[in-house]
Coordinates of C-alpha atoms in Angstrom, one line a residue:
X1 CA 21.6 27.0 -36.5
X2 CA 21.5 24.9 -33.8
X3 CA 25.2 25.1 -33.8
X4 CA 25.0 29.0 -33.8
X5 CA 22.5 29.1 -30.9
X6 CA 25.0 26.5 -28.8
X7 CA 27.9 29.1 -29.1
X8 CA 25.2 32.0 -28.3
X9 CA 24.3 30.2 -25.3
X10 CA 27.7 29.3 -24.1
X11 CA 28.7 32.8 -25.0
X12 CA 26.2 34.5 -23.0
X13 CA 27.1 31.8 -20.0
X14 CA 30.5 32.8 -20.3
X15 CA 29.6 36.5 -20.1
X16 CA 26.9 36.0 -16.9
X17 CA 29.9 33.7 -15.0
X18 CA 32.5 36.9 -15.8
X19 CA 29.7 39.0 -14.4
X20 CA 28.9 36.8 -11.3
X21 CA 32.7 36.5 -10.5
X22 CA 33.4 40.3 -10.9
X23 CA 30.2 40.7 -7.9
X24 CA 31.9 38.4 -5.7
X25 CA 35.2 40.0 -6.1
X26 CA 33.6 43.5 -5.5
X27 CA 32.3 42.2 -2.2
X28 CA 35.7 40.5 -1.3
X29 CA 33.9 36.9 -0.3
X30 CA 37.3 35.4 0.9
X31 CA 37.3 37.7 3.9
X32 CA 33.8 36.3 5.0
X33 CA 30.4 36.9 4.1
X34 CA 27.9 38.4 6.6
X35 CA 24.2 38.3 6.3
X36 CA 24.1 42.0 5.4
X37 CA 27.0 40.9 2.6
X38 CA 25.0 38.3 1.5
X39 CA 22.0 40.2 0.8
X40 CA 24.1 43.0 -0.9
X41 CA 25.6 40.5 -3.3
X42 CA 22.3 38.7 -4.0
X43 CA 20.6 42.3 -5.2
X44 CA 23.9 43.2 -7.3
X45 CA 23.2 39.7 -9.1
X46 CA 19.6 40.8 -9.8
X47 CA 16.1 39.2 -9.9
X48 CA 17.0 36.0 -10.1
X49 CA 19.5 36.1 -7.1
X50 CA 16.8 38.0 -4.9
X51 CA 14.2 35.8 -5.4
X52 CA 16.4 32.9 -4.8
X53 CA 17.7 35.0 -1.2
X54 CA 13.5 35.2 -0.6
X55 CA 13.5 31.3 -1.0
X56 CA 16.6 30.5 1.3
X57 CA 14.9 32.9 3.6
X58 CA 12.6 30.1 4.5
X59 CA 15.0 27.5 4.9
X60 CA 16.0 28.1 8.7
X61 CA 16.8 24.2 8.9
X62 CA 19.6 24.5 6.5
X63 CA 20.8 28.0 6.3
X64 CA 21.6 30.2 9.7
X65 CA 19.0 32.1 11.6
X66 CA 20.7 35.4 11.7
X67 CA 21.3 35.0 7.6
X68 CA 17.4 34.4 7.0
X69 CA 16.5 36.9 9.0
X70 CA 18.8 39.5 6.7
X71 CA 17.4 37.7 3.9
X72 CA 13.6 38.3 4.4
X73 CA 14.2 41.5 4.0
X74 CA 15.3 41.8 0.3
X75 CA 13.3 44.3 -1.9
X76 CA 10.5 42.3 -3.6
X77 CA 10.3 45.3 -6.2
X78 CA 12.6 45.3 -9.0
X79 CA 12.4 47.9 -12.0
X80 CA 8.8 47.3 -14.5
X81 CA 8.9 46.1 -17.8
X82 CA 7.7 48.3 -20.6
X83 CA 4.1 48.3 -21.1
X84 CA 4.5 47.0 -24.7
X85 CA 6.5 44.1 -23.7
X86 CA 3.6 43.1 -21.5
X87 CA 1.0 43.8 -24.3
X88 CA 3.4 40.9 -26.6
X89 CA 3.1 38.3 -23.3
X90 CA -0.7 39.2 -23.1
X91 CA -1.2 38.5 -26.6
X92 CA 1.0 35.7 -27.1
X93 CA -1.1 33.9 -23.9
X94 CA -4.4 35.1 -24.8
X95 CA -4.1 34.1 -28.9
X96 CA -5.6 37.2 -29.8
X97 CA -5.3 40.9 -29.5
X98 CA -5.5 42.2 -25.5
X99 CA -8.3 44.8 -26.9
X100 CA -10.6 41.9 -27.9
X101 CA -11.0 40.5 -23.8
X102 CA -10.0 43.7 -22.1
X103 CA -11.6 47.0 -22.3
X104 CA -8.7 48.5 -20.4
X105 CA -5.4 48.0 -19.1
X106 CA -3.9 49.8 -17.0
X107 CA -0.4 50.8 -18.3
X108 CA 0.9 51.4 -14.6
X109 CA 2.2 48.4 -12.6
X110 CA 0.4 47.2 -9.2
X111 CA 3.8 46.1 -8.7
X112 CA 6.8 44.4 -10.2
X113 CA 8.5 41.3 -8.9
X114 CA 11.9 39.1 -9.5
X115 CA 9.2 36.7 -11.8
X116 CA 5.9 38.8 -12.7
X117 CA 4.3 41.9 -13.2
X118 CA 0.9 43.0 -12.1
X119 CA -1.3 45.1 -13.6
X120 CA -5.1 46.0 -13.1
X121 CA -7.4 45.7 -16.1
X122 CA -11.7 45.6 -17.2
X123 CA -13.1 42.9 -19.1
X124 CA -15.1 43.2 -21.5
X125 CA -17.7 42.2 -19.3
X126 CA -17.3 45.2 -17.2
X127 CA -15.5 43.1 -14.3
X128 CA -12.3 44.8 -12.7
X129 CA -9.1 42.4 -12.5
X130 CA -5.8 41.8 -11.8
X131 CA -3.3 40.5 -14.3
X132 CA -0.4 38.5 -13.2
X133 CA 1.7 38.5 -16.2
X134 CA 5.4 36.7 -16.2
X135 CA 8.2 37.8 -17.3
X136 CA 9.5 36.9 -21.0
X137 CA 12.1 34.5 -20.5
X138 CA 12.6 34.4 -17.1
X139 CA 12.4 30.2 -16.5
X140 CA 15.6 30.2 -19.3
X141 CA 17.2 33.3 -17.4
X142 CA 17.1 31.7 -14.1
X143 CA 17.8 27.9 -15.5
X144 CA 21.1 29.8 -16.8
X145 CA 22.0 31.8 -13.5
X146 CA 20.9 28.5 -11.6
X147 CA 23.9 26.5 -13.6
X148 CA 26.3 29.4 -12.9
X149 CA 25.4 30.1 -9.1
X150 CA 26.0 26.2 -8.8
X151 CA 29.6 26.5 -10.4
X152 CA 30.5 29.7 -8.4
X153 CA 29.2 28.1 -5.4
X154 CA 32.5 26.2 -4.9
X155 CA 34.2 29.6 -4.3
X156 CA 31.3 30.5 -1.8
X157 CA 31.7 27.4 0.3
X158 CA 35.4 28.1 0.3
X159 CA 34.9 32.0 1.6
X160 CA 36.5 32.8 4.7
X161 CA 34.3 32.8 7.7
X162 CA 31.8 30.8 6.8
X163 CA 33.1 27.2 6.4
X164 CA 30.1 24.7 6.3
X165 CA 27.6 26.9 7.8
X166 CA 26.0 27.2 4.2
X167 CA 25.4 24.4 2.0
X168 CA 25.0 26.2 -1.0
X169 CA 24.9 23.3 -3.4
X170 CA 22.8 21.5 -1.0
X171 CA 20.0 23.9 -1.6
X172 CA 20.3 25.3 -5.2
X173 CA 18.1 22.4 -6.5
X174 CA 15.3 22.3 -3.9
X175 CA 15.2 26.0 -4.3
X176 CA 15.2 25.6 -8.3
X177 CA 11.9 23.5 -7.7
X178 CA 10.3 25.7 -5.5
X179 CA 11.0 28.3 -8.1
X180 CA 9.6 26.4 -10.9
X181 CA 6.8 25.6 -9.2
X182 CA 6.1 29.6 -8.6
X183 CA 6.4 30.0 -12.7
X184 CA 3.5 27.6 -13.1
X185 CA 0.8 30.2 -12.9
X186 CA -1.6 26.8 -13.2
X187 CA -0.3 25.7 -9.7
X188 CA -1.4 29.4 -8.3
X189 CA -4.8 28.8 -9.7
X190 CA -4.9 25.5 -8.0
X191 CA -3.9 27.2 -4.5
X192 CA -6.5 30.1 -5.0
X193 CA -9.4 27.4 -5.8
X194 CA -8.1 25.3 -3.1
X195 CA -7.8 28.5 -0.8
X196 CA -11.5 29.4 -1.6
X197 CA -12.8 26.2 -0.7
X198 CA -11.4 25.6 2.4
X199 CA -12.2 29.4 3.1
X200 CA -15.9 29.5 2.1
X201 CA -18.0 28.7 4.8
X202 CA -15.8 31.6 7.2
X203 CA -18.0 34.9 6.5
X204 CA -15.0 36.5 7.0
X205 CA -12.3 35.9 4.7
X206 CA -11.7 36.0 1.2
X207 CA -9.9 35.5 -1.9
X208 CA -9.5 36.6 -5.4
X209 CA -11.1 34.8 -8.0
X210 CA -9.2 33.1 -10.9
X211 CA -10.4 33.3 -14.9
X212 CA -9.4 30.1 -15.7
X213 CA -10.9 31.1 -19.5
X214 CA -8.2 33.6 -19.6
X215 CA -5.5 32.0 -17.8
X216 CA -2.3 30.1 -18.6
X217 CA 1.1 29.3 -17.4
X218 CA 2.4 32.4 -18.0
X219 CA -0.7 34.5 -17.3
X220 CA -2.9 34.7 -14.4
X221 CA -6.4 36.7 -14.7
X222 CA -7.9 37.2 -11.2
X223 CA -10.9 39.2 -9.9
X224 CA -10.0 42.8 -8.7
X225 CA -9.9 43.1 -4.7
X226 CA -9.9 46.6 -3.7
X227 CA -8.9 47.3 -0.1
X228 CA -6.3 48.7 2.4
X229 CA -2.9 46.2 3.7
X230 CA -3.8 45.1 7.1
X231 CA -0.3 47.1 8.4
X232 CA -2.2 50.5 7.4
X233 CA -3.6 50.8 10.8
X234 CA -4.8 54.7 11.5
X235 CA -6.4 54.4 7.8
X236 CA -8.3 51.2 8.8
X237 CA -9.3 52.5 12.3
X238 CA -10.6 55.7 10.3
X239 CA -13.0 53.7 8.8
X240 CA -14.4 52.3 11.8
X241 CA -12.1 48.5 11.9
X242 CA -11.7 47.1 15.5
X243 CA -7.7 46.2 14.6
X244 CA -7.7 43.8 18.0
X245 CA -10.6 42.0 15.8
X246 CA -8.9 41.9 12.8
X247 CA -5.7 41.0 14.1
X248 CA -7.8 37.8 16.3
X249 CA -9.8 36.8 13.3
X250 CA -6.5 36.3 11.1
X251 CA -4.7 34.6 13.8
X252 CA -7.5 32.2 14.0
X253 CA -7.8 31.8 10.4
X254 CA -4.4 30.9 10.4
X255 CA -4.4 28.5 12.7
X256 CA -7.5 26.7 11.0
X257 CA -5.0 26.5 7.3
X258 CA -2.4 24.7 9.5
X259 CA -4.4 22.6 11.9
X260 CA -7.7 21.9 9.6
X261 CA -6.9 22.2 6.1
X262 CA -3.2 21.4 5.9
X263 CA -3.1 23.6 3.2
X264 CA -1.7 27.3 3.8
X265 CA -0.5 30.6 3.0
X266 CA 3.2 30.3 3.1
X267 CA 4.3 34.1 3.2
X268 CA 1.5 36.1 5.0
X269 CA 3.4 39.5 5.3
X270 CA 1.3 42.7 5.5
X271 CA 1.4 43.3 1.7
X272 CA -0.2 39.8 1.3
X273 CA -3.4 40.5 3.8
X274 CA -5.7 43.2 2.9
X275 CA -9.2 44.6 4.3
X276 CA -12.1 44.6 2.0
X277 CA -15.5 45.1 2.4
X278 CA -15.1 44.2 6.0
X279 CA -13.3 40.6 5.3
X280 CA -9.7 39.7 5.4
X281 CA -8.3 39.1 2.0
X282 CA -5.5 36.4 1.7
X283 CA -3.6 37.6 -2.0
X284 CA -0.7 35.9 -3.7
X285 CA -0.6 31.7 -3.1
X286 CA 2.3 31.6 -5.0
X287 CA 4.0 30.1 -2.5
X288 CA 2.1 28.0 -0.4
X289 CA 2.3 24.7 2.2
X290 CA 0.8 21.7 2.5
X291 CA 0.9 19.6 5.8
X292 CA -0.5 16.1 5.4
X293 CA -2.8 14.5 8.3
X294 CA 0.6 12.7 10.2
X295 CA 2.2 15.9 10.2
X296 CA -1.3 17.6 11.6
X297 CA -1.5 14.7 14.2
X298 CA 2.2 15.4 15.1
X299 CA 2.0 19.3 15.3
X300 CA -1.1 18.8 17.5
X301 CA 1.1 16.5 19.8
X302 CA 3.9 18.9 19.7
X303 CA 1.7 21.6 21.1
X304 CA 0.1 19.5 23.5
X305 CA 3.4 18.2 25.2
X306 CA 4.2 21.9 25.4
X307 CA 1.4 22.7 27.3
X308 CA 1.7 19.7 29.6
X309 CA 5.5 19.9 30.3
X310 CA 5.7 16.5 28.9
X311 CA 9.2 15.9 27.6
X312 CA 9.0 12.0 26.8
X313 CA 5.9 13.1 24.3
X314 CA 7.6 16.1 23.2
X315 CA 10.8 14.5 22.2
X316 CA 8.6 11.5 20.4
X317 CA 7.3 14.7 18.6
X318 CA 10.0 16.2 17.8
X319 CA 11.8 13.0 16.3
X320 CA 8.3 12.1 14.5
X321 CA 9.1 15.4 12.5
X322 CA 12.1 14.3 10.9
X323 CA 14.8 12.1 10.2
X324 CA 18.3 12.0 11.8
X325 CA 21.2 11.6 10.1
X326 CA 23.2 10.3 12.5
X327 CA 22.5 8.3 16.0
X328 CA 20.5 10.4 18.1
X329 CA 22.2 11.5 22.0
X330 CA 19.0 10.4 23.6
X331 CA 20.2 12.2 27.1
X332 CA 21.2 14.9 25.6
X333 CA 17.9 15.2 23.5
X334 CA 16.1 14.9 26.7
X335 CA 18.2 17.5 28.3
X336 CA 18.1 20.4 25.5
X337 CA 14.4 20.0 25.4
X338 CA 13.6 19.9 29.2
X339 CA 15.6 23.3 28.9
X340 CA 14.0 24.7 26.1
X341 CA 10.3 23.9 27.3
X342 CA 11.6 25.2 30.9
X343 CA 12.7 28.7 29.6
X344 CA 8.7 28.8 28.1
X345 CA 6.9 27.4 31.1
X346 CA 8.6 30.0 33.2
X347 CA 6.9 32.7 31.0
X348 CA 3.1 34.3 31.4
X349 CA 1.2 32.2 28.7
X350 CA 0.4 35.8 27.0
X351 CA 4.0 36.8 26.4
X352 CA 4.8 33.9 25.0
X353 CA 6.5 34.3 21.6
X354 CA 5.8 31.6 18.8
X355 CA 8.4 32.9 16.4
X356 CA 10.9 32.8 19.0
X357 CA 10.2 29.1 19.8
X358 CA 10.0 27.7 16.6
X359 CA 13.5 29.4 15.7
X360 CA 14.3 27.4 18.8
X361 CA 12.9 24.5 17.9
X362 CA 15.1 24.9 14.1
X363 CA 18.2 25.5 15.9
X364 CA 17.5 22.5 18.3
X365 CA 17.0 20.1 14.9
X366 CA 20.2 21.6 13.3
X367 CA 22.3 21.0 16.6
X368 CA 21.1 17.3 16.9
X369 CA 21.3 17.0 12.6
X370 CA 17.9 16.0 11.9
X371 CA 16.9 16.9 8.4
X372 CA 12.8 17.4 7.9
X373 CA 10.8 17.8 5.1
X374 CA 10.5 21.4 3.2
X375 CA 7.2 21.7 4.0
X376 CA 8.1 21.9 8.1
X377 CA 10.5 24.0 7.7
X378 CA 7.9 26.7 5.2
X379 CA 5.4 26.2 8.4
X380 CA 8.1 27.5 10.7
X381 CA 8.9 30.3 8.5
X382 CA 5.2 31.3 8.1
X383 CA 4.3 31.4 11.4
X384 CA 7.0 33.4 11.9
X385 CA 6.3 35.7 9.4
X386 CA 2.4 35.8 10.3
X387 CA 3.6 36.9 14.0
X388 CA 5.8 39.7 12.6
X389 CA 2.8 41.0 10.8
X390 CA 0.2 41.1 13.8
X391 CA 2.7 42.7 16.1
X392 CA 2.2 45.5 13.2
X393 CA -1.0 45.5 12.9
X394 CA -2.8 44.2 16.7
X395 CA 0.4 44.0 18.9
X396 CA -2.2 42.4 21.8
X397 CA -2.8 39.4 19.8
X398 CA -1.0 36.2 21.5
X399 CA -0.2 33.8 18.2
X400 CA 0.4 30.8 20.5
X401 CA -2.6 31.6 22.9
X402 CA -4.9 31.4 19.6
X403 CA -3.1 28.2 18.3
X404 CA -3.7 26.1 21.4
X405 CA -7.3 27.7 21.8
X406 CA -8.2 26.5 18.5
X407 CA -6.0 23.2 18.7
X408 CA -8.2 22.5 22.2
X409 CA -11.5 23.0 20.3
X410 CA -10.3 20.7 17.8
X411 CA -9.6 18.0 20.4
X412 CA -12.8 18.5 22.3
X413 CA -14.8 18.2 18.7
X414 CA -12.8 14.6 17.9
X415 CA -13.2 13.4 21.6
X416 CA -15.0 9.8 21.5
X417 CA -15.7 8.8 24.8
X418 CA -16.6 5.5 23.9
X419 CA -13.1 5.1 22.2
X420 CA -11.3 6.4 24.7
X421 CA -13.1 4.0 27.2
X422 CA -12.2 1.1 25.1
X423 CA -8.4 1.9 25.0
X424 CA -8.6 2.4 28.9
X425 CA -10.1 -0.9 29.2
X426 CA -7.3 -2.3 26.6
X427 CA -4.7 -0.7 28.4
X428 CA -5.7 -1.4 32.3
X429 CA -6.2 -5.3 30.6
X430 CA -3.0 -5.0 29.3
X431 CA -1.3 -3.9 32.3
X432 CA -2.8 -6.6 34.3
X433 CA -1.8 -9.1 31.9
X434 CA 1.8 -7.6 32.2
X435 CA 1.6 -7.7 36.2
X436 CA 1.0 -11.5 36.4
X437 CA 4.1 -12.5 34.9
X438 CA 6.2 -10.0 37.3
X439 CA 6.7 -13.0 40.1
X440 CA 7.9 -15.7 37.3
X441 CA 10.3 -12.7 35.7
X442 CA 11.4 -11.9 39.5
X443 CA 12.2 -15.6 40.3
X444 CA 14.1 -16.3 36.7
X445 CA 15.8 -13.2 37.1
X446 CA 17.1 -14.4 41.0
X447 CA 17.8 -18.0 39.5
X448 CA 20.6 -16.2 37.1
X449 CA 22.1 -14.1 39.8
X450 CA 22.5 -17.2 42.0
X451 CA 24.1 -18.6 39.2
X452 CA 26.7 -15.6 38.7
X453 CA 24.9 -15.6 35.0
X454 CA 24.0 -12.2 34.9
X455 CA 25.3 -9.4 32.7
X456 CA 24.6 -5.9 32.5
X457 CA 25.0 -3.9 29.6
X458 CA 25.6 0.0 29.3
X459 CA 26.5 2.1 27.0
X460 CA 26.4 5.7 26.1
X461 CA 27.4 8.3 23.8
X462 CA 30.6 9.9 25.4
X463 CA 32.0 5.5 26.0
X464 CA 31.3 5.5 22.1
X465 CA 33.3 8.9 21.9
X466 CA 35.9 7.5 24.0
X467 CA 36.1 4.1 22.4
X468 CA 36.7 6.0 18.8
X469 CA 39.2 8.3 20.4
X470 CA 41.0 5.5 21.4
X471 CA 41.2 3.5 18.2
X472 CA 42.4 6.8 16.7
X473 CA 45.6 7.1 18.7
X474 CA 46.4 3.2 18.7
X475 CA 46.1 3.1 14.9
X476 CA 48.3 6.5 14.9
X477 CA 50.6 4.6 17.5
X478 CA 50.9 1.6 14.8
X479 CA 51.5 4.2 12.0
X480 CA 54.3 5.9 13.6
X481 CA 56.1 2.5 14.9
X482 CA 56.2 1.0 11.2
X483 CA 57.4 4.3 10.0
X484 CA 60.5 3.8 12.9
X485 CA 60.6 0.0 11.8
X486 CA 61.3 1.4 8.3
X487 CA 63.4 4.1 8.5
X488 CA 65.7 2.4 11.4
X489 CA 66.2 -0.6 8.7
X490 CA 66.7 1.4 6.2
X491 CA 69.6 3.4 8.1
X492 CA 71.1 0.0 8.9
X493 CA 70.9 -1.4 5.2
X494 CA 72.8 1.9 4.3
X495 CA 76.1 0.6 5.9
X496 CA 75.8 -2.6 2.9
X497 CA 76.4 -2.9 -0.7
X498 CA 73.7 -4.4 -1.9
X499 CA 72.6 -3.3 -5.2
X500 CA 71.7 -2.3 -7.6
X501 CA 71.4 1.7 -5.7
X502 CA 69.3 4.7 -5.9
X503 CA 70.4 7.7 -5.2
X504 CA 73.8 6.1 -3.5
X505 CA 72.1 4.1 -1.0
X506 CA 70.6 0.2 -1.6
X507 CA 67.3 -0.2 -3.2
X508 CA 66.2 -2.0 -0.4
X509 CA 66.8 1.4 2.1
X510 CA 65.5 3.3 -0.4
X511 CA 62.2 1.7 -0.6
X512 CA 62.3 1.4 3.4
X513 CA 62.4 5.1 3.4
X514 CA 59.8 6.3 1.0
X515 CA 57.5 3.4 2.6
X516 CA 58.0 5.1 6.2
X517 CA 57.8 8.6 4.6
X518 CA 54.5 7.8 3.1
X519 CA 53.3 6.0 6.3
X520 CA 54.1 9.7 8.2
X521 CA 52.5 11.5 5.4
X522 CA 48.9 10.0 6.0
X523 CA 49.3 10.2 9.8
X524 CA 50.1 14.1 9.2
X525 CA 47.1 14.4 6.2
X526 CA 44.8 12.0 8.8
X527 CA 45.1 14.6 11.9
X528 CA 44.9 17.5 9.7
X529 CA 41.8 16.4 8.5
X530 CA 40.4 15.4 11.9
X531 CA 41.5 18.5 13.9
X532 CA 39.3 20.5 10.6
X533 CA 36.2 17.9 11.6
X534 CA 36.8 18.9 15.4

């Protein structure tokens, strides 16, 4: 039986791989993959790949921004499952017929996505609820698709026009981990409860309540929130809502999530923000981000440095966000940050765009090859999404202004005059102590100079690059000379009668020609590879 199952899996895997390859062939990937073409390919490959595309859109540190923007527009709705299938999953997860738990279940889904389908229902107690039901076999199907796309990723990496822009192999594993977390509804239940506890003191914020007794890893039962999407401005204004107030409160709460809670909604698009009974309801916390105290402190430092135009502090905060893959060119980084901050400082504060600012910073991270944790890039993408939502529902609200105002309030609250005085006195004492050492150090420096022992070391990235380039040229010259020596020597040996002979030439001459050829072949290959790297 196990062998039959294995054969069936292999057969299905081969069939699915043929299907993937046929889609790739239909879109002529060897002619290049532009953002719109990538989206079309993912949609044709099915719900698994649509989900992956949505997650890819959040990783602008790994994928070019133009691809992220296009991928974020991927459709979220997919063909709904038959209601009989939903009832079957419910019975399996509840351990009893659904009618024993629910008075009524609406057969028409409220929404159908790649991982789950949502239905409205009523508990036996009369409470209206929402059932989030996972598609049967989706985890196994996605696992198979992930394995296949990793095999097919080689074709995508070799596609003309993309080069190394998209490291498909590097991001698939991370995306699979993210997707597995999203498929565990216990995680989403934890997110909802944590979010509720963080916001319970905020009278104008709400979120669905989780019914743990009916929920499982594949079924999430939540309280039903009836309301209107935040982007339905005409309907909300008819009911007397002030859209400016709604936008300001939504932005203020989002800033609280980032700067105070360290736990934020990672996908705040209009479909996940509803207005219900005068409250802003945050829905669908399947995708959420966590910020440690360390990263919250760095974020505050970075915002403060931008406002103060303190490039030195901004550079330190910038480097604290991630880990450089190579040695940093500090002079170039200072210049790039100075240009970036200068561009925004010349703007009127009210017109600053936090989305563009975050995109520019992510581009700078990629330029200087600084890798950052996924939660930081998730934060950047969620801030961009939040600003887009605000532009739709309340264009006058400035996200950056609210963010900085909120941060200033936090800093004022955390300000401790006694602590600051102690720090200042400690700094004054340290500076005074060091200043007393200056005359002695200056005297030592003058003595060294007088004796001719002074030496100044200067180093720059340009000098190091020039040294490396010269080293490569010298190595190539040596190889060329050696090849010429072997060939000339072999040509002279061909005039002798040394035996044995190979191809009518002395074996030593043959060996010399071969060695010279190997040197030249190595030289040509290394030159081609270096040119490709450039």
